[in-house]
PDB file of C-alpha atoms in Angstrom:
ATOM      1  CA  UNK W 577     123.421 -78.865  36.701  1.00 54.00           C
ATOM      2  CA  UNK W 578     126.163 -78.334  33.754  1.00 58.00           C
ATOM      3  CA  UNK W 579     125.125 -77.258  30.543  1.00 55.00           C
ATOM      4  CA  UNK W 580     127.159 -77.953  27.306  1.00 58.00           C
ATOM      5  CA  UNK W 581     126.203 -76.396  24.714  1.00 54.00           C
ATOM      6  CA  UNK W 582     126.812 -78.754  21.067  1.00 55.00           C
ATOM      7  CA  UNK W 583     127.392 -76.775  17.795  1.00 56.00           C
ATOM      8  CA  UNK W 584     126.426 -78.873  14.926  1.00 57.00           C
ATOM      9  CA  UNK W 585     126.557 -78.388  10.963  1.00 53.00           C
ATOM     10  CA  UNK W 586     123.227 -77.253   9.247  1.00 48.00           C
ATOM     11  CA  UNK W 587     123.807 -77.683   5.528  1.00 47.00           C
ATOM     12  CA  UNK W 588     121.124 -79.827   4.884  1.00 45.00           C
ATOM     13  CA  UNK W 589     118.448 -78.275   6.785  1.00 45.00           C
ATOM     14  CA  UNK W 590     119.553 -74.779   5.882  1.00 43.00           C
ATOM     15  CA  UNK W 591     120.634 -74.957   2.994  1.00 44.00           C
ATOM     16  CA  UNK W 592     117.126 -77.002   1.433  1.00 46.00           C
ATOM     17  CA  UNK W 593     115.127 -73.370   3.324  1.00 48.00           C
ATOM     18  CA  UNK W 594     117.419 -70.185   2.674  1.00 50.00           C
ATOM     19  CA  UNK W 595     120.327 -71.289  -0.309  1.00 50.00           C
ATOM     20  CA  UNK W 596     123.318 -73.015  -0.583  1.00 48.00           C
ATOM     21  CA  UNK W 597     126.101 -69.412   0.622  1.00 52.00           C
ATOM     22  CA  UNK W 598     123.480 -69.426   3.764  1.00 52.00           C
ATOM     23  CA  UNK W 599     123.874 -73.078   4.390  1.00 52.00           C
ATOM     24  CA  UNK W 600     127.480 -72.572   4.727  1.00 57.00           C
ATOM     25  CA  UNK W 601     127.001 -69.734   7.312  1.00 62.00           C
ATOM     26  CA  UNK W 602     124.532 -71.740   9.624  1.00 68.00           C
ATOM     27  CA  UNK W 603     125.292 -73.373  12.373  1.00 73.00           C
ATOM     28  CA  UNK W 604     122.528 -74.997  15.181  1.00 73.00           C
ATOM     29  CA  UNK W 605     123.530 -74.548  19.368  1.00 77.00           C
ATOM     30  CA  UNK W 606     122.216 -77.200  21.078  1.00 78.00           C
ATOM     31  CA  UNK W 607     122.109 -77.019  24.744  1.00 78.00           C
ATOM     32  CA  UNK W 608     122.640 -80.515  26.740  1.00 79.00           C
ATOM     33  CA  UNK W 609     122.211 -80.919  30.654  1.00 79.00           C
ATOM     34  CA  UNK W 610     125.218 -82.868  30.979  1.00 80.00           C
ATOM     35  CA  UNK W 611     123.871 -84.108  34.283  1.00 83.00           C
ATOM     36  CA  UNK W 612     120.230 -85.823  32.500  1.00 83.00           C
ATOM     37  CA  UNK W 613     121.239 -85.680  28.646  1.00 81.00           C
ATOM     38  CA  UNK W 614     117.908 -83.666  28.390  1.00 83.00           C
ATOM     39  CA  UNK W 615     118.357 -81.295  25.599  1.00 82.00           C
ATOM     40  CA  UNK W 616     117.547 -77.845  27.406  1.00 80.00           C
ATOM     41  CA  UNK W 617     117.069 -75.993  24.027  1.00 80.00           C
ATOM     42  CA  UNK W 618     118.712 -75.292  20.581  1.00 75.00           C
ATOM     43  CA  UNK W 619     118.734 -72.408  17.773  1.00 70.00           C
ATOM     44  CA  UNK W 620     119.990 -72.138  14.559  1.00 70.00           C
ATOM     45  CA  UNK W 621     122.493 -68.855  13.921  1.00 68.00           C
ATOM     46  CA  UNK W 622     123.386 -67.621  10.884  1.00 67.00           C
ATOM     47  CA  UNK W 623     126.501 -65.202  10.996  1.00 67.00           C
ATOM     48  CA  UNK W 624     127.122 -63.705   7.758  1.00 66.00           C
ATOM     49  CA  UNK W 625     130.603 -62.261   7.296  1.00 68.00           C
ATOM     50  CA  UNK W 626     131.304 -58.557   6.348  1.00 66.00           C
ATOM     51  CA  UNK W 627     131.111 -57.655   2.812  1.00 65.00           C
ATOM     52  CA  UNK W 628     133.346 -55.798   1.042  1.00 70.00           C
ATOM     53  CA  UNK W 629     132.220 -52.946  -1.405  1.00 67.00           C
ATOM     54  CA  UNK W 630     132.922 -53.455  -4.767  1.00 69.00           C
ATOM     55  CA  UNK W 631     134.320 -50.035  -5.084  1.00 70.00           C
ATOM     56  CA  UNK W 632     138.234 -50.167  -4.669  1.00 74.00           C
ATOM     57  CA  UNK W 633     138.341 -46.479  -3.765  1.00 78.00           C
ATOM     58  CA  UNK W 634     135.214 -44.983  -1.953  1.00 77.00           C
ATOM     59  CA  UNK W 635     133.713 -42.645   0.458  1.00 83.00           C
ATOM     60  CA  UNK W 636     130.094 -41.791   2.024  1.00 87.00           C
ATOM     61  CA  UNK W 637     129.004 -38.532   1.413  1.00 89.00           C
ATOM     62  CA  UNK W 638     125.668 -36.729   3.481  1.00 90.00           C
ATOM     63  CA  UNK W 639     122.516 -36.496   1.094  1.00 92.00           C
ATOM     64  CA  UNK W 640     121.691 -33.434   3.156  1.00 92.00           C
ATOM     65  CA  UNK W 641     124.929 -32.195   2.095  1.00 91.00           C
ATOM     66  CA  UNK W 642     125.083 -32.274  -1.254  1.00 92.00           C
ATOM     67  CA  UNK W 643     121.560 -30.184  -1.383  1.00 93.00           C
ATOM     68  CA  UNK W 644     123.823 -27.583   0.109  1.00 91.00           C
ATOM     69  CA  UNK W 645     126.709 -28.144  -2.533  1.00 93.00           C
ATOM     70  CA  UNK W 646     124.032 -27.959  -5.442  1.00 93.00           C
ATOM     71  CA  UNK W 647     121.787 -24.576  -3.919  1.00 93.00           C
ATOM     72  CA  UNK W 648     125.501 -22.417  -3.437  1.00 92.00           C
ATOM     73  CA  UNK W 649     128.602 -23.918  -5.596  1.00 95.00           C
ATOM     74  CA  UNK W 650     129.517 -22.547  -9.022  1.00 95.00           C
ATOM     75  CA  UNK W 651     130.313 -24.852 -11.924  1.00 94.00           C
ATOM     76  CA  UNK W 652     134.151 -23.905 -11.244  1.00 96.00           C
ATOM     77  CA  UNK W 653     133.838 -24.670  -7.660  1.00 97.00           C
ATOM     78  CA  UNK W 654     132.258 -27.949  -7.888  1.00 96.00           C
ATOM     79  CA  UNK W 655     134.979 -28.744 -10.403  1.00 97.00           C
ATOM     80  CA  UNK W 656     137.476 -28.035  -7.532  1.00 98.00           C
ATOM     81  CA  UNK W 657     135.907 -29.945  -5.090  1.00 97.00           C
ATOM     82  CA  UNK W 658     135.494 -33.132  -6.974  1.00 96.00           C
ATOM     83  CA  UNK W 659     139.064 -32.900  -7.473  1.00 96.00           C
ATOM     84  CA  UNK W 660     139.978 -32.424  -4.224  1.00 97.00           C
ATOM     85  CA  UNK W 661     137.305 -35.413  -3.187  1.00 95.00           C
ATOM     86  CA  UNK W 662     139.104 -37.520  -5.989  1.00 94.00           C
ATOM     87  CA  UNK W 663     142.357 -37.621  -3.548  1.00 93.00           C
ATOM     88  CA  UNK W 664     140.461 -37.844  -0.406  1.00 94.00           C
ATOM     89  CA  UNK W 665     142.367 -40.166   1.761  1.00 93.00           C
ATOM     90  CA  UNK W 666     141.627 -42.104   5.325  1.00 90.00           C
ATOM     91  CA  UNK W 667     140.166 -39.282   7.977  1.00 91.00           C
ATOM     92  CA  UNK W 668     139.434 -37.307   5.424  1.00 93.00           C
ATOM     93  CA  UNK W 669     142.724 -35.744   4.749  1.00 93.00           C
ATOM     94  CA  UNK W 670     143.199 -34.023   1.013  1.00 94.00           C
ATOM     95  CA  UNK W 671     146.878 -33.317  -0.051  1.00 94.00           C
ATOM     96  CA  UNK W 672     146.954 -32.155  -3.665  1.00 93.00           C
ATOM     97  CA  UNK W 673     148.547 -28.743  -5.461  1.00 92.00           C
ATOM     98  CA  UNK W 674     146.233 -26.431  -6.867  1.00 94.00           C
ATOM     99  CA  UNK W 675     148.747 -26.411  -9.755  1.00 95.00           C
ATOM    100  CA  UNK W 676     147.832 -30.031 -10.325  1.00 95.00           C
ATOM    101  CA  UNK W 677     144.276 -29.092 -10.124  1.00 96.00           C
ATOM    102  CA  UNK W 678     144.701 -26.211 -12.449  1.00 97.00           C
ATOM    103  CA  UNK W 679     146.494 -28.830 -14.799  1.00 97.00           C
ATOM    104  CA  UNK W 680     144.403 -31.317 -14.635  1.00 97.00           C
ATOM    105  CA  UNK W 681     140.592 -28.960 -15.441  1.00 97.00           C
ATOM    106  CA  UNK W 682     142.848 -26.797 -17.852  1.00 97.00           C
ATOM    107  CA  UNK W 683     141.697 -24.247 -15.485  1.00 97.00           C
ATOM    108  CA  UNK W 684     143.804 -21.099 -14.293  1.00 97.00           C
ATOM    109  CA  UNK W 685     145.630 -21.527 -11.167  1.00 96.00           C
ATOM    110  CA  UNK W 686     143.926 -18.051  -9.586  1.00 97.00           C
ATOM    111  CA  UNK W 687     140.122 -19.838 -10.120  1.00 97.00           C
ATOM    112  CA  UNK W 688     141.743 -22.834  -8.236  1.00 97.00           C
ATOM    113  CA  UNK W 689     142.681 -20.877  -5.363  1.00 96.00           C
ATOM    114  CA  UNK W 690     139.297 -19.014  -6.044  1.00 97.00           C
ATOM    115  CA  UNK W 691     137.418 -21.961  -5.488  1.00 97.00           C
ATOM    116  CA  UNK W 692     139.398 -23.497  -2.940  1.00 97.00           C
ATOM    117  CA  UNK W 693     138.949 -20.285  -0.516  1.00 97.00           C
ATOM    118  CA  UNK W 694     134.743 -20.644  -1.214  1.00 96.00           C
ATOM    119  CA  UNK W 695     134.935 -23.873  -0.243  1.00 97.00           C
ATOM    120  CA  UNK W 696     136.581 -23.005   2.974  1.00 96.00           C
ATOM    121  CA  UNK W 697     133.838 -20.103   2.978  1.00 95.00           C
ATOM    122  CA  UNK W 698     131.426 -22.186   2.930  1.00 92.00           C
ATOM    123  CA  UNK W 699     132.749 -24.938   5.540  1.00 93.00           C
ATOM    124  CA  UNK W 700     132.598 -28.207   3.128  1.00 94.00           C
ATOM    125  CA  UNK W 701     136.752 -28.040   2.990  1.00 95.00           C
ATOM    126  CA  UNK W 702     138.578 -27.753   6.035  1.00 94.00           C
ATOM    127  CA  UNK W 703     142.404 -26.424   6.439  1.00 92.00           C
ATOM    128  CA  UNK W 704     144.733 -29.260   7.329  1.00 87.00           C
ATOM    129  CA  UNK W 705     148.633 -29.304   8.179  1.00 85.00           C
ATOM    130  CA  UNK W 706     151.032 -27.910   6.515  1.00 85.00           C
ATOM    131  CA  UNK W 707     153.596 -30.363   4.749  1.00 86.00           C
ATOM    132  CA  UNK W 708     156.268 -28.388   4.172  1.00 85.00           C
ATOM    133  CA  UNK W 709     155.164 -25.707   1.581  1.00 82.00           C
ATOM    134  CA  UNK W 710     151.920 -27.367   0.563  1.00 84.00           C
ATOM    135  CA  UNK W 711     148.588 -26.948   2.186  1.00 89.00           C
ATOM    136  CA  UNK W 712     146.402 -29.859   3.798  1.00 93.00           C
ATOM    137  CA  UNK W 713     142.448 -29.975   3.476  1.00 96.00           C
ATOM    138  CA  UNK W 714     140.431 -32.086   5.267  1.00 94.00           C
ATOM    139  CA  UNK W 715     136.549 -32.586   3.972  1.00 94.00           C
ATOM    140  CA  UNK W 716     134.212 -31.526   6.839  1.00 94.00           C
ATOM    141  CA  UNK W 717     132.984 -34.935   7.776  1.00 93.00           C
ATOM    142  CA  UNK W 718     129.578 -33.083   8.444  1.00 92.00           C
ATOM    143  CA  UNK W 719     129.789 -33.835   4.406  1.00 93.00           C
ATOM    144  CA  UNK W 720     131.074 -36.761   4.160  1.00 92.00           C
ATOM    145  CA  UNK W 721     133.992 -39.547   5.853  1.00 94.00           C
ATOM    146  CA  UNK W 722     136.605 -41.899   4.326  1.00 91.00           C
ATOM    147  CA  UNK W 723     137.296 -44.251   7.362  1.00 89.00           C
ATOM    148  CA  UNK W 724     135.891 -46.241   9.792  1.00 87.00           C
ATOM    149  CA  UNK W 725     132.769 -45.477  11.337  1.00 86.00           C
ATOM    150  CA  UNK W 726     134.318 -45.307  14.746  1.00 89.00           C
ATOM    151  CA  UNK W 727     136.039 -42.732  14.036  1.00 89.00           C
ATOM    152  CA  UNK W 728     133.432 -40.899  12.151  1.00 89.00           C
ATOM    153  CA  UNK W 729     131.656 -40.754  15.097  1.00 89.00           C
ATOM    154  CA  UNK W 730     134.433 -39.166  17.100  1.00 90.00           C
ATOM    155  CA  UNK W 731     135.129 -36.930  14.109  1.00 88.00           C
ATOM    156  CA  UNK W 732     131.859 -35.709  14.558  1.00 87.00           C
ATOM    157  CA  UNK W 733     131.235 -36.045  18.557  1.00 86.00           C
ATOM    158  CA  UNK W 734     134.274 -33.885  18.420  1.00 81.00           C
ATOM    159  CA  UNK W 735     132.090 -30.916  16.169  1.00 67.00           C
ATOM    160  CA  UNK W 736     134.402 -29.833  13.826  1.00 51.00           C
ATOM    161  CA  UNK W 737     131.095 -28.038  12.391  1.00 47.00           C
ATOM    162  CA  UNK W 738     127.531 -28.210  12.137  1.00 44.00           C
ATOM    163  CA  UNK W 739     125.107 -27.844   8.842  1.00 46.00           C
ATOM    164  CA  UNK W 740     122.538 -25.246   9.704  1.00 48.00           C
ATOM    165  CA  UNK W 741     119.962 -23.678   6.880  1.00 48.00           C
ATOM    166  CA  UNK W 742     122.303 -24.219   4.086  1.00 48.00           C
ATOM    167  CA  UNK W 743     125.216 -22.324   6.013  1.00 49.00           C
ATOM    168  CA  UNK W 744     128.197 -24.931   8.165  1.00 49.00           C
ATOM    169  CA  UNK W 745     128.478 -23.165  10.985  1.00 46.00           C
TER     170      UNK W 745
END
């Protein structure tokens, strides 16, 4: 016995039930027995394709993790850090200058640096290469990721830290 298996259009059908972008996105599998041209069986699939966000720039932060941010960053600090999550780029990597920082809050470079080491402190930044005289961060993707979510997981398989009782350890 052979079995050929018939994909046919479902617009009508489909589309009269669900809507006319479903319709579009439906297809029915029939199943033939080549040998009797019994039909063996037959479904109807609808594969909708991947959306897109509407966001052009984006990232997915940890609800847990912001609890954290709120209970033990300063105003100053959490002005820092939504800087540095402003240039957050793919795997999480941060390059900015705390001078542009400074510039940018009208803030004093020394409560930059300030709040860039309490962030490290506290685990939410991480320190990335050095390109030539400027430092890398990289976001502890415990907080959030900017990426795929492949390689979130391995990101985080990997343990670059854990949140425990309000503290990344």
């Amino acid at each position: 016995m052979t079995i050929v298996t018939i994909i046919g259009n479902m617009d009508t059908i489909i589309g009269n039930y669900f809507g006319f972008n479903e319709a579009k996105m439906a297809k029915k599998y029939t199943q033939i027995d080549t040998d009797t041209g019994e039909e063996v069986g037959s479904f109807v699939a609808i594969i909708r394709p991947k959306q897109k966000s509407a966001f052009e720039r984006h990232f997915t932060m940890n609800q847990d993790a912001l609890k954290i941010l709120a209970k033990n960053l300063t105003g100053e600090q959490f002005k820092v850090l939504m800087m540095l999550l402003a240039d957050l780029e793919y795997e999480n990597y941060i390059q900015v200058s705390q001078i542009d920082i400074a510039n940018t809050l009208e803030m004093q470079k020394t409560h930059v640096s300030r709040g860039i080491k309490a962030l490290l402190d506290i685990g939410v930044i991480l320190e990335g290469p050095k390109i030539g005289r400027s430092k890398t961060y990289r976001l502890n993707p415990q907080f959030g990721w900017k990426g795929t979510v492949t390689n979130h997981k391995k990101a985080l398989k990997h343990g670059l830290s854990v949140i425990d009782g309000g503290k990344v350890t």
